[in-house]
Amino acid sequence: MRYLPLSADDRSDMLARVGVDHIDKLFADIPRDKLLDKVLPLPLSKGELEVERMLSKMAARNKAASSGPFFVGAGAYKHHVPATVDHLIQRSEFLTSYTPYQPEIAQGTLQYLFEFQTQVAALTGMDVANASMYDGSTGTGEAVLMAHRITKRNKAVLSGGLHPHYGDVVRTLSEMSNAEVVTLKPDLRAKEDLIAAIDDQTSCVVVQSPDVFGTLRDLKPIADACHAKGALLIAVFTEVVSLGLVTSPGEQGADIVVGEGQSIGNALNFGGPYVGLFATKTQYVRNMPGRLCGETVDAEGKRGFVLTLSTREQHIRREKATSNICTNSGLCTLAFTIHMTLLGEKGLRSLAEVNHANAVMLADKLAKLPHVEVVNEQFFNEISIRLKGDATKIVDRLAHHGIMAGVPAARLFPDQGLDDVLIIANTEVNTDEDRDALVAALKEAM
Amino acid sequence: MLNRQGRPTTPANDATAVHKTFTGNRALQQIEPLIFEIGSTDQTGVDIDAPAPHHKKLGGLERKNPIGLPGLSEPETMRHYVRLSQKNYGIDSGLFPLGSCTMKHNPRLNEKMARLPGFSDVHPLQPQSTVQGALELMDTLAHWLVTLTGMDAVAMSPKAGAHGELCGLMAIKAAIIARGEEATRKVVLVPDSAHGTNPATAALIHFEVRSVPVREDGTVDPKVVAELAGPDTAAIMLTNPNTCGLFEKDVVAIADAVHKAGGYFYADGANFNAIVGKARPGDLGVDAMHINLHKTFSTPHGGGGPGSGPVVLSERLAPFAPVPFIRKTEEGLQLVEDEAEATKHGAHPFGRMTAFHGQMGMYVRALSYMLSHGADGLKQASEDAVLNANYVRAGLADLMSLPFGNKPCMHEVLFDDTWLKDTGVSTLDFAKAMIDEGYHPMTMYFPLVVHGAMLIEPTESESRASLDLFIATLRDLAIAAKRGDTERFTGAPYHAPMRRLDETRAARSPVLKWTPPLPILEAAE
Ligand SMILES: Cc1ncc(COP(=O)(O)O)c(C=O)c1O
């Protein structure tokens, strides 16, 4: 087997050296009747070529986003990732290293984490960011727990514009830890009254902007209302590119900012791995979940970086830790930070502008269609439309013709009267031809 | 002079350890500033066309202030990250015996497969008819996992080991709620040798942690478990093979004791790599176990992630698995994403662990690894991993101390620091001296049940020659420590990209991001 260096001779010599005559003597602690005497009923080993054939066959049964007009978003977005990014993250020293527990030989990882944290803090307008969570949804769950710890209350209010999978993660975690969650109804038109839902028991309000239907939310009034009642505002985003063009959640008064970083540097990957971004104010750092990288010096006084404030973490504090997270999104943070470095502020702003311009153009075109209503007044790169008919059926029909029209709202909110709503993302990858093809196909399908 | 294994037979000439350079660089080791010090906000490494004219629809929320994100051109970006990479140690650099972490070879075929557009360029919310191959891949991987573990079902979505623990304990809690016993069953038994994530996970969903002492031989005593378990017991979380590198030989009796008390058996499967193809957790009474695909099934650790932690479940817990899950229908595979829909198919999901469907990129890599090895190769890999660890044990047992005696271990061997007593050298010092010799240190100070733990896991990826050199090096170091060559250790590393870093200082006054430098005189005020 090509991955195993030991030869049969090595094995027998080594067994002799160890002082046993059979490999199973080393497995003697496994109860005799539990030790398997046969190879399990699964295929036997294969050469590289054969494995490649089998997996390529499976891959060929999926329709790749780049193979046609593609408008699917709602939490994950198709963007162009520069070739440099994927090359660099495959450097052995990055790819095959572990969590930087030995900082003297992990400065590569530690320095990019420090740069990543600085970038995320700047983007979100917050004081500090951690070294990543699994993804935006699990980060949101952790943010709610963190707010409970800080406020010593345990009721969260979730906006009806929050991605329902994020809401589900929060509700699952809360149900299991006896915390209360108030979820507002799916809020297609951003008309909900979140402020009225805040009371003296409220620990935090969770608001997504752009929300799951694409609408940009003004966070400032909600932040003020939260603070007046001693609650925290948790601002969530699923499209990090929006932060290139929109006022940061920090500037709008958020206390904790969490989001999905997939759009920068990371492929769609059918849902993972992604990278959760997590930022907060200095005064809350010791309540934060996840790893933090900090600056220090070495024995010769040279600047270097280490993992720090680990007295919050499971390996030191065990059941008193702020979270159980250990492995996080390492290499996805690297992809994020490399792509962000290539963009820089200038590139990020241009990218965000192109995304917005494309979405505005599409919205204008769709608004002219009979039986179509664009529901958003203000948005970034994603919009929702009400159309005539069942959005799921229309999406399936268009997919048949090679056009991925978007996400039917009913897939995320079944049985909520949103069967005629379609969520459409539009990024820099979409061309005029893509938009025209979508508009024409929708017209025909209705 | 080099011997057969590329090892110098004469000590290096000290005269070559010379003067300082003008730049502070040392050939391949170059000092690399932060992007904030070399980039600027109007530099960029991408060319993006200006957008078509349009009227903005941002509703007054347009950003007004600068962000402060520097950019670099493409060549500068390349150089920055390549230089950073040269300050890192990876599996491909050398032996990485980090116990419990399983730093085995990461086949590049896996990387290639994960990048096929049919896997990497598909969206989790595309119509399911357009992702049947992706669902087939998940389903095939699930089949391998349940077959290798002898369990009934698997929840695929957890994102890493700790997330899998959370998933498993949530399934247990849901089962307890279904039995109407949530008010009484609140305790999770956790052996003292457990990884920190175990008690942290239990506490996260408000279980009370009751610790189980580890007996003299490094394993858990079923009699003690029977005493500690009762009507208040929800579960035990038992790592097997455990973190001392030993198989819990009384695992069946422990499972029985917990089951008899009405609790469930959660197994931490971080060390499953020792027994794949040799024994099945399902035969040992396990109710739930996470599998770190990033350990046992070779998906790269990537400097701290991403991982993937599917949880296999027993028949009793399977109905409570979270959404989404895959169902076979006449038209093909269906991903059930919604709890109400799941209920229609007789399931009682406890909820959802994450948006979307889990770590697809890791699934592809893990399946690629499994198909390559096959059932026969996976078994061989476990045997080689165990043989290699025992070979290291046999090679060092006379010099270093084995807290539980010189007897066979599983895939990793645990030493304590008794043998360093009165040398003035600590486990940490010893680890740092290994760095100078070109090795990544073993896991230090974990598990907590022995003093100054050194947990060595060579994995099956090491050749005999590599192990011989490693053993010889550790022997040299051990002898040097015992002979009083203390400085070699206490000042180490001397040859790494950095000397020892001041972690106390980092924690005392945390600097967690870059800020523009103040004038030196002002900063001093
Ligand atoms: C024994 C043990 N349990 C649990 C974990 C947690 O796994 P992960 O880091 O994937 O969350 C680890 C690894 O770090 C481990 O070694």
PDB file of N, CA and C in Angstrom, chain A residues 365-445:
ATOM      1  N   LYS A 365     -34.051  44.929 -14.043  1.00  0.00           N
ATOM      2  CA  LYS A 365     -34.594  44.096 -15.130  1.00  0.00           C
ATOM      3  C   LYS A 365     -35.781  43.266 -14.649  1.00  0.00           C
ATOM      4  N   LEU A 366     -35.642  42.699 -13.461  1.00  0.00           N
ATOM      5  CA  LEU A 366     -36.713  41.837 -12.959  1.00  0.00           C
ATOM      6  C   LEU A 366     -37.972  42.637 -12.652  1.00  0.00           C
ATOM      7  N   ALA A 367     -37.768  43.875 -12.184  1.00  0.00           N
ATOM      8  CA  ALA A 367     -38.914  44.709 -11.805  1.00  0.00           C
ATOM      9  C   ALA A 367     -39.786  45.000 -13.019  1.00  0.00           C
ATOM     10  N   LYS A 368     -39.181  44.920 -14.193  1.00  0.00           N
ATOM     11  CA  LYS A 368     -39.951  45.210 -15.409  1.00  0.00           C
ATOM     12  C   LYS A 368     -40.790  44.018 -15.876  1.00  0.00           C
ATOM     13  N   LEU A 369     -40.501  42.843 -15.302  1.00  0.00           N
ATOM     14  CA  LEU A 369     -41.267  41.669 -15.717  1.00  0.00           C
ATOM     15  C   LEU A 369     -42.680  41.746 -15.153  1.00  0.00           C
ATOM     16  N   PRO A 370     -43.669  41.349 -15.962  1.00  0.00           N
ATOM     17  CA  PRO A 370     -45.019  41.256 -15.390  1.00  0.00           C
ATOM     18  C   PRO A 370     -45.031  40.154 -14.326  1.00  0.00           C
ATOM     19  N   HIS A 371     -45.840  40.303 -13.331  1.00  0.00           N
ATOM     20  CA  HIS A 371     -46.010  39.325 -12.248  1.00  0.00           C
ATOM     21  C   HIS A 371     -44.780  39.186 -11.352  1.00  0.00           C
ATOM     22  N   VAL A 372     -43.817  40.083 -11.464  1.00  0.00           N
ATOM     23  CA  VAL A 372     -42.672  39.981 -10.567  1.00  0.00           C
ATOM     24  C   VAL A 372     -42.583  41.243  -9.718  1.00  0.00           C
ATOM     25  N   GLU A 373     -42.361  41.026  -8.425  1.00  0.00           N
ATOM     26  CA  GLU A 373     -42.170  42.160  -7.540  1.00  0.00           C
ATOM     27  C   GLU A 373     -40.853  41.979  -6.802  1.00  0.00           C
ATOM     28  N   VAL A 374     -39.982  42.972  -6.883  1.00  0.00           N
ATOM     29  CA  VAL A 374     -38.745  42.937  -6.099  1.00  0.00           C
ATOM     30  C   VAL A 374     -39.097  43.463  -4.709  1.00  0.00           C
ATOM     31  N   VAL A 375     -38.826  42.686  -3.683  1.00  0.00           N
ATOM     32  CA  VAL A 375     -39.323  43.095  -2.361  1.00  0.00           C
ATOM     33  C   VAL A 375     -38.369  44.045  -1.624  1.00  0.00           C
ATOM     34  N   ASN A 376     -37.098  44.075  -2.003  1.00  0.00           N
ATOM     35  CA  ASN A 376     -36.138  44.857  -1.214  1.00  0.00           C
ATOM     36  C   ASN A 376     -36.044  46.301  -1.678  1.00  0.00           C
ATOM     37  N   GLU A 377     -36.012  47.204  -0.722  1.00  0.00           N
ATOM     38  CA  GLU A 377     -35.766  48.606  -1.066  1.00  0.00           C
ATOM     39  C   GLU A 377     -34.277  48.894  -1.035  1.00  0.00           C
ATOM     40  N   GLN A 378     -33.594  48.298  -0.117  1.00  0.00           N
ATOM     41  CA  GLN A 378     -32.149  48.484  -0.009  1.00  0.00           C
ATOM     42  C   GLN A 378     -31.492  47.125   0.165  1.00  0.00           C
ATOM     43  N   PHE A 379     -30.435  46.919  -0.598  1.00  0.00           N
ATOM     44  CA  PHE A 379     -29.824  45.592  -0.602  1.00  0.00           C
ATOM     45  C   PHE A 379     -28.375  45.709  -1.013  1.00  0.00           C
ATOM     46  N   PHE A 380     -27.642  44.602  -0.905  1.00  0.00           N
ATOM     47  CA  PHE A 380     -26.246  44.605  -1.358  1.00  0.00           C
ATOM     48  C   PHE A 380     -26.131  43.828  -2.670  1.00  0.00           C
ATOM     49  N   ASN A 381     -25.973  42.486  -2.589  1.00  0.00           N
ATOM     50  CA  ASN A 381     -25.854  41.733  -3.846  1.00  0.00           C
ATOM     51  C   ASN A 381     -26.903  40.635  -3.961  1.00  0.00           C
ATOM     52  N   GLU A 382     -27.906  40.695  -3.098  1.00  0.00           N
ATOM     53  CA  GLU A 382     -28.910  39.635  -3.106  1.00  0.00           C
ATOM     54  C   GLU A 382     -30.290  40.275  -2.964  1.00  0.00           C
ATOM     55  N   ILE A 383     -31.240  39.762  -3.728  1.00  0.00           N
ATOM     56  CA  ILE A 383     -32.597  40.309  -3.658  1.00  0.00           C
ATOM     57  C   ILE A 383     -33.592  39.158  -3.585  1.00  0.00           C
ATOM     58  N   SER A 384     -34.810  39.496  -3.192  1.00  0.00           N
ATOM     59  CA  SER A 384     -35.876  38.501  -3.226  1.00  0.00           C
ATOM     60  C   SER A 384     -36.991  39.019  -4.117  1.00  0.00           C
ATOM     61  N   ILE A 385     -37.580  38.113  -4.851  1.00  0.00           N
ATOM     62  CA  ILE A 385     -38.726  38.516  -5.658  1.00  0.00           C
ATOM     63  C   ILE A 385     -39.925  37.639  -5.323  1.00  0.00           C
ATOM     64  N   ARG A 386     -41.094  38.254  -5.479  1.00  0.00           N
ATOM     65  CA  ARG A 386     -42.332  37.458  -5.457  1.00  0.00           C
ATOM     66  C   ARG A 386     -42.677  37.231  -6.903  1.00  0.00           C
ATOM     67  N   LEU A 387     -42.981  36.020  -7.269  1.00  0.00           N
ATOM     68  CA  LEU A 387     -43.319  35.762  -8.661  1.00  0.00           C
ATOM     69  C   LEU A 387     -44.628  34.996  -8.744  1.00  0.00           C
ATOM     70  N   LYS A 388     -45.065  34.780  -9.967  1.00  0.00           N
ATOM     71  CA  LYS A 388     -46.326  34.073 -10.135  1.00  0.00           C
ATOM     72  C   LYS A 388     -46.010  32.583 -10.207  1.00  0.00           C
ATOM     73  N   GLY A 389     -46.585  31.827  -9.289  1.00  0.00           N
ATOM     74  CA  GLY A 389     -46.334  30.386  -9.304  1.00  0.00           C
ATOM     75  C   GLY A 389     -45.470  29.957  -8.135  1.00  0.00           C
ATOM     76  N   ASP A 390     -45.091  28.709  -8.170  1.00  0.00           N
ATOM     77  CA  ASP A 390     -44.333  28.108  -7.085  1.00  0.00           C
ATOM     78  C   ASP A 390     -42.837  28.219  -7.404  1.00  0.00           C
ATOM     79  N   ALA A 391     -42.115  28.937  -6.564  1.00  0.00           N
ATOM     80  CA  ALA A 391     -40.698  29.220  -6.842  1.00  0.00           C
ATOM     81  C   ALA A 391     -39.882  27.925  -6.936  1.00  0.00           C
ATOM     82  N   THR A 392     -40.217  26.948  -6.117  1.00  0.00           N
ATOM     83  CA  THR A 392     -39.460  25.694  -6.145  1.00  0.00           C
ATOM     84  C   THR A 392     -39.587  25.024  -7.521  1.00  0.00           C
ATOM     85  N   LYS A 393     -40.809  24.996  -8.013  1.00  0.00           N
ATOM     86  CA  LYS A 393     -41.011  24.351  -9.326  1.00  0.00           C
ATOM     87  C   LYS A 393     -40.281  25.118 -10.417  1.00  0.00           C
ATOM     88  N   ILE A 394     -40.355  26.422 -10.320  1.00  0.00           N
ATOM     89  CA  ILE A 394     -39.689  27.240 -11.347  1.00  0.00           C
ATOM     90  C   ILE A 394     -38.175  27.036 -11.303  1.00  0.00           C
ATOM     91  N   VAL A 395     -37.635  27.001 -10.095  1.00  0.00           N
ATOM     92  CA  VAL A 395     -36.186  26.778  -9.959  1.00  0.00           C
ATOM     93  C   VAL A 395     -35.793  25.416 -10.549  1.00  0.00           C
ATOM     94  N   ASP A 396     -36.601  24.404 -10.266  1.00  0.00           N
ATOM     95  CA  ASP A 396     -36.297  23.073 -10.800  1.00  0.00           C
ATOM     96  C   ASP A 396     -36.348  23.075 -12.328  1.00  0.00           C
ATOM     97  N   ARG A 397     -37.371  23.767 -12.852  1.00  0.00           N
ATOM     98  CA  ARG A 397     -37.510  23.805 -14.310  1.00  0.00           C
ATOM     99  C   ARG A 397     -36.307  24.517 -14.938  1.00  0.00           C
ATOM    100  N   LEU A 398     -35.922  25.641 -14.355  1.00  0.00           N
ATOM    101  CA  LEU A 398     -34.792  26.388 -14.913  1.00  0.00           C
ATOM    102  C   LEU A 398     -33.478  25.600 -14.781  1.00  0.00           C
ATOM    103  N   ALA A 399     -33.361  24.870 -13.681  1.00  0.00           N
ATOM    104  CA  ALA A 399     -32.144  24.069 -13.481  1.00  0.00           C
ATOM    105  C   ALA A 399     -32.017  23.062 -14.615  1.00  0.00           C
ATOM    106  N   HIS A 400     -33.150  22.549 -15.036  1.00  0.00           N
ATOM    107  CA  HIS A 400     -33.188  21.625 -16.152  1.00  0.00           C
ATOM    108  C   HIS A 400     -32.623  22.243 -17.419  1.00  0.00           C
ATOM    109  N   HIS A 401     -32.800  23.545 -17.533  1.00  0.00           N
ATOM    110  CA  HIS A 401     -32.286  24.257 -18.702  1.00  0.00           C
ATOM    111  C   HIS A 401     -30.934  24.901 -18.431  1.00  0.00           C
ATOM    112  N   GLY A 402     -30.282  24.472 -17.361  1.00  0.00           N
ATOM    113  CA  GLY A 402     -28.920  24.943 -17.117  1.00  0.00           C
ATOM    114  C   GLY A 402     -28.813  26.267 -16.404  1.00  0.00           C
ATOM    115  N   ILE A 403     -29.926  26.778 -15.901  1.00  0.00           N
ATOM    116  CA  ILE A 403     -29.866  28.061 -15.180  1.00  0.00           C
ATOM    117  C   ILE A 403     -30.188  27.817 -13.717  1.00  0.00           C
ATOM    118  N   MET A 404     -29.272  28.225 -12.837  1.00  0.00           N
ATOM    119  CA  MET A 404     -29.511  28.098 -11.397  1.00  0.00           C
ATOM    120  C   MET A 404     -30.060  29.430 -10.917  1.00  0.00           C
ATOM    121  N   ALA A 405     -31.388  29.472 -10.727  1.00  0.00           N
ATOM    122  CA  ALA A 405     -32.069  30.760 -10.574  1.00  0.00           C
ATOM    123  C   ALA A 405     -31.967  31.356  -9.180  1.00  0.00           C
ATOM    124  N   GLY A 406     -31.695  30.537  -8.181  1.00  0.00           N
ATOM    125  CA  GLY A 406     -31.646  31.070  -6.820  1.00  0.00           C
ATOM    126  C   GLY A 406     -32.168  30.055  -5.832  1.00  0.00           C
ATOM    127  N   VAL A 407     -32.484  30.514  -4.639  1.00  0.00           N
ATOM    128  CA  VAL A 407     -32.988  29.620  -3.589  1.00  0.00           C
ATOM    129  C   VAL A 407     -34.462  29.925  -3.351  1.00  0.00           C
ATOM    130  N   PRO A 408     -35.340  28.950  -3.536  1.00  0.00           N
ATOM    131  CA  PRO A 408     -36.747  29.186  -3.193  1.00  0.00           C
ATOM    132  C   PRO A 408     -36.852  29.411  -1.693  1.00  0.00           C
ATOM    133  N   ALA A 409     -37.509  30.492  -1.286  1.00  0.00           N
ATOM    134  CA  ALA A 409     -37.597  30.779   0.149  1.00  0.00           C
ATOM    135  C   ALA A 409     -38.215  29.617   0.918  1.00  0.00           C
ATOM    136  N   ALA A 410     -39.082  28.868   0.249  1.00  0.00           N
ATOM    137  CA  ALA A 410     -39.756  27.752   0.924  1.00  0.00           C
ATOM    138  C   ALA A 410     -38.783  26.638   1.308  1.00  0.00           C
ATOM    139  N   ARG A 411     -37.620  26.589   0.651  1.00  0.00           N
ATOM    140  CA  ARG A 411     -36.648  25.570   1.062  1.00  0.00           C
ATOM    141  C   ARG A 411     -36.103  25.905   2.451  1.00  0.00           C
ATOM    142  N   LEU A 412     -36.017  27.189   2.746  1.00  0.00           N
ATOM    143  CA  LEU A 412     -35.513  27.607   4.049  1.00  0.00           C
ATOM    144  C   LEU A 412     -36.634  27.791   5.067  1.00  0.00           C
ATOM    145  N   PHE A 413     -37.794  28.219   4.570  1.00  0.00           N
ATOM    146  CA  PHE A 413     -38.954  28.457   5.449  1.00  0.00           C
ATOM    147  C   PHE A 413     -40.147  27.671   4.912  1.00  0.00           C
ATOM    148  N   PRO A 414     -40.166  26.338   5.123  1.00  0.00           N
ATOM    149  CA  PRO A 414     -41.301  25.594   4.584  1.00  0.00           C
ATOM    150  C   PRO A 414     -42.590  25.984   5.307  1.00  0.00           C
ATOM    151  N   ASP A 415     -43.680  25.914   4.612  1.00  0.00           N
ATOM    152  CA  ASP A 415     -45.006  26.144   5.212  1.00  0.00           C
ATOM    153  C   ASP A 415     -45.146  27.497   5.896  1.00  0.00           C
ATOM    154  N   GLN A 416     -44.580  28.522   5.313  1.00  0.00           N
ATOM    155  CA  GLN A 416     -44.708  29.839   5.940  1.00  0.00           C
ATOM    156  C   GLN A 416     -45.306  30.840   4.946  1.00  0.00           C
ATOM    157  N   GLY A 417     -45.946  30.321   3.914  1.00  0.00           N
ATOM    158  CA  GLY A 417     -46.580  31.215   2.945  1.00  0.00           C
ATOM    159  C   GLY A 417     -45.595  31.946   2.063  1.00  0.00           C
ATOM    160  N   LEU A 418     -44.420  31.374   1.883  1.00  0.00           N
ATOM    161  CA  LEU A 418     -43.417  32.035   1.043  1.00  0.00           C
ATOM    162  C   LEU A 418     -43.134  31.229  -0.222  1.00  0.00           C
ATOM    163  N   ASP A 419     -44.118  30.440  -0.646  1.00  0.00           N
ATOM    164  CA  ASP A 419     -43.897  29.550  -1.796  1.00  0.00           C
ATOM    165  C   ASP A 419     -43.583  30.295  -3.083  1.00  0.00           C
ATOM    166  N   ASP A 420     -44.009  31.542  -3.165  1.00  0.00           N
ATOM    167  CA  ASP A 420     -43.783  32.299  -4.404  1.00  0.00           C
ATOM    168  C   ASP A 420     -42.582  33.243  -4.295  1.00  0.00           C
ATOM    169  N   VAL A 421     -41.752  33.014  -3.295  1.00  0.00           N
ATOM    170  CA  VAL A 421     -40.594  33.906  -3.107  1.00  0.00           C
ATOM    171  C   VAL A 421     -39.301  33.214  -3.542  1.00  0.00           C
ATOM    172  N   LEU A 422     -38.508  33.948  -4.303  1.00  0.00           N
ATOM    173  CA  LEU A 422     -37.228  33.432  -4.784  1.00  0.00           C
ATOM    174  C   LEU A 422     -36.110  34.375  -4.335  1.00  0.00           C
ATOM    175  N   ILE A 423     -35.080  33.809  -3.729  1.00  0.00           N
ATOM    176  CA  ILE A 423     -33.938  34.612  -3.260  1.00  0.00           C
ATOM    177  C   ILE A 423     -32.827  34.481  -4.304  1.00  0.00           C
ATOM    178  N   ILE A 424     -32.382  35.621  -4.813  1.00  0.00           N
ATOM    179  CA  ILE A 424     -31.451  35.614  -5.952  1.00  0.00           C
ATOM    180  C   ILE A 424     -30.176  36.375  -5.607  1.00  0.00           C
ATOM    181  N   ALA A 425     -29.053  35.691  -5.674  1.00  0.00           N
ATOM    182  CA  ALA A 425     -27.766  36.342  -5.410  1.00  0.00           C
ATOM    183  C   ALA A 425     -27.098  36.691  -6.731  1.00  0.00           C
ATOM    184  N   ASN A 426     -26.362  37.765  -6.715  1.00  0.00           N
ATOM    185  CA  ASN A 426     -25.733  38.231  -7.938  1.00  0.00           C
ATOM    186  C   ASN A 426     -24.357  38.763  -7.587  1.00  0.00           C
ATOM    187  N   THR A 427     -23.321  38.070  -7.989  1.00  0.00           N
ATOM    188  CA  THR A 427     -21.974  38.502  -7.619  1.00  0.00           C
ATOM    189  C   THR A 427     -21.209  38.941  -8.862  1.00  0.00           C
ATOM    190  N   GLU A 428     -19.905  39.163  -8.673  1.00  0.00           N
ATOM    191  CA  GLU A 428     -19.083  39.577  -9.814  1.00  0.00           C
ATOM    192  C   GLU A 428     -18.989  38.507 -10.891  1.00  0.00           C
ATOM    193  N   VAL A 429     -19.317  37.255 -10.579  1.00  0.00           N
ATOM    194  CA  VAL A 429     -19.185  36.217 -11.600  1.00  0.00           C
ATOM    195  C   VAL A 429     -20.317  36.289 -12.623  1.00  0.00           C
ATOM    196  N   ASN A 430     -21.410  36.958 -12.285  1.00  0.00           N
ATOM    197  CA  ASN A 430     -22.552  37.002 -13.197  1.00  0.00           C
ATOM    198  C   ASN A 430     -22.378  38.094 -14.254  1.00  0.00           C
ATOM    199  N   THR A 431     -22.573  37.706 -15.486  1.00  0.00           N
ATOM    200  CA  THR A 431     -22.420  38.643 -16.608  1.00  0.00           C
ATOM    201  C   THR A 431     -23.797  39.162 -17.039  1.00  0.00           C
ATOM    202  N   ASP A 432     -23.766  40.153 -17.948  1.00  0.00           N
ATOM    203  CA  ASP A 432     -25.018  40.649 -18.528  1.00  0.00           C
ATOM    204  C   ASP A 432     -25.790  39.508 -19.186  1.00  0.00           C
ATOM    205  N   GLU A 433     -25.053  38.631 -19.869  1.00  0.00           N
ATOM    206  CA  GLU A 433     -25.713  37.512 -20.551  1.00  0.00           C
ATOM    207  C   GLU A 433     -26.406  36.593 -19.540  1.00  0.00           C
ATOM    208  N   ASP A 434     -25.719  36.360 -18.409  1.00  0.00           N
ATOM    209  CA  ASP A 434     -26.331  35.524 -17.365  1.00  0.00           C
ATOM    210  C   ASP A 434     -27.656  36.135 -16.907  1.00  0.00           C
ATOM    211  N   ARG A 435     -27.604  37.448 -16.661  1.00  0.00           N
ATOM    212  CA  ARG A 435     -28.811  38.113 -16.165  1.00  0.00           C
ATOM    213  C   ARG A 435     -29.931  38.061 -17.198  1.00  0.00           C
ATOM    214  N   ASP A 436     -29.567  38.314 -18.455  1.00  0.00           N
ATOM    215  CA  ASP A 436     -30.587  38.274 -19.504  1.00  0.00           C
ATOM    216  C   ASP A 436     -31.178  36.869 -19.622  1.00  0.00           C
ATOM    217  N   ALA A 437     -30.301  35.868 -19.517  1.00  0.00           N
ATOM    218  CA  ALA A 437     -30.789  34.484 -19.610  1.00  0.00           C
ATOM    219  C   ALA A 437     -31.765  34.189 -18.478  1.00  0.00           C
ATOM    220  N   LEU A 438     -31.429  34.651 -17.282  1.00  0.00           N
ATOM    221  CA  LEU A 438     -32.308  34.419 -16.128  1.00  0.00           C
ATOM    222  C   LEU A 438     -33.648  35.110 -16.321  1.00  0.00           C
ATOM    223  N   VAL A 439     -33.586  36.367 -16.723  1.00  0.00           N
ATOM    224  CA  VAL A 439     -34.827  37.133 -16.865  1.00  0.00           C
ATOM    225  C   VAL A 439     -35.718  36.497 -17.927  1.00  0.00           C
ATOM    226  N   ALA A 440     -35.107  36.126 -19.045  1.00  0.00           N
ATOM    227  CA  ALA A 440     -35.889  35.519 -20.124  1.00  0.00           C
ATOM    228  C   ALA A 440     -36.501  34.191 -19.674  1.00  0.00           C
ATOM    229  N   ALA A 441     -35.709  33.395 -18.966  1.00  0.00           N
ATOM    230  CA  ALA A 441     -36.200  32.083 -18.544  1.00  0.00           C
ATOM    231  C   ALA A 441     -37.321  32.227 -17.515  1.00  0.00           C
ATOM    232  N   LEU A 442     -37.181  33.194 -16.617  1.00  0.00           N
ATOM    233  CA  LEU A 442     -38.230  33.402 -15.608  1.00  0.00           C
ATOM    234  C   LEU A 442     -39.526  33.842 -16.281  1.00  0.00           C
ATOM    235  N   LYS A 443     -39.367  34.723 -17.262  1.00  0.00           N
ATOM    236  CA  LYS A 443     -40.536  35.227 -17.968  1.00  0.00           C
ATOM    237  C   LYS A 443     -41.293  34.058 -18.605  1.00  0.00           C
ATOM    238  N   GLU A 444     -40.518  33.192 -19.218  1.00  0.00           N
ATOM    239  CA  GLU A 444     -41.140  32.074 -19.909  1.00  0.00           C
ATOM    240  C   GLU A 444     -41.774  31.086 -18.923  1.00  0.00           C
ATOM    241  N   ALA A 445     -41.148  30.943 -17.774  1.00  0.00           N
ATOM    242  CA  ALA A 445     -41.616  29.933 -16.819  1.00  0.00           C
ATOM    243  C   ALA A 445     -42.892  30.342 -16.084  1.00  0.00           C
TER     244      ALA A 445
END
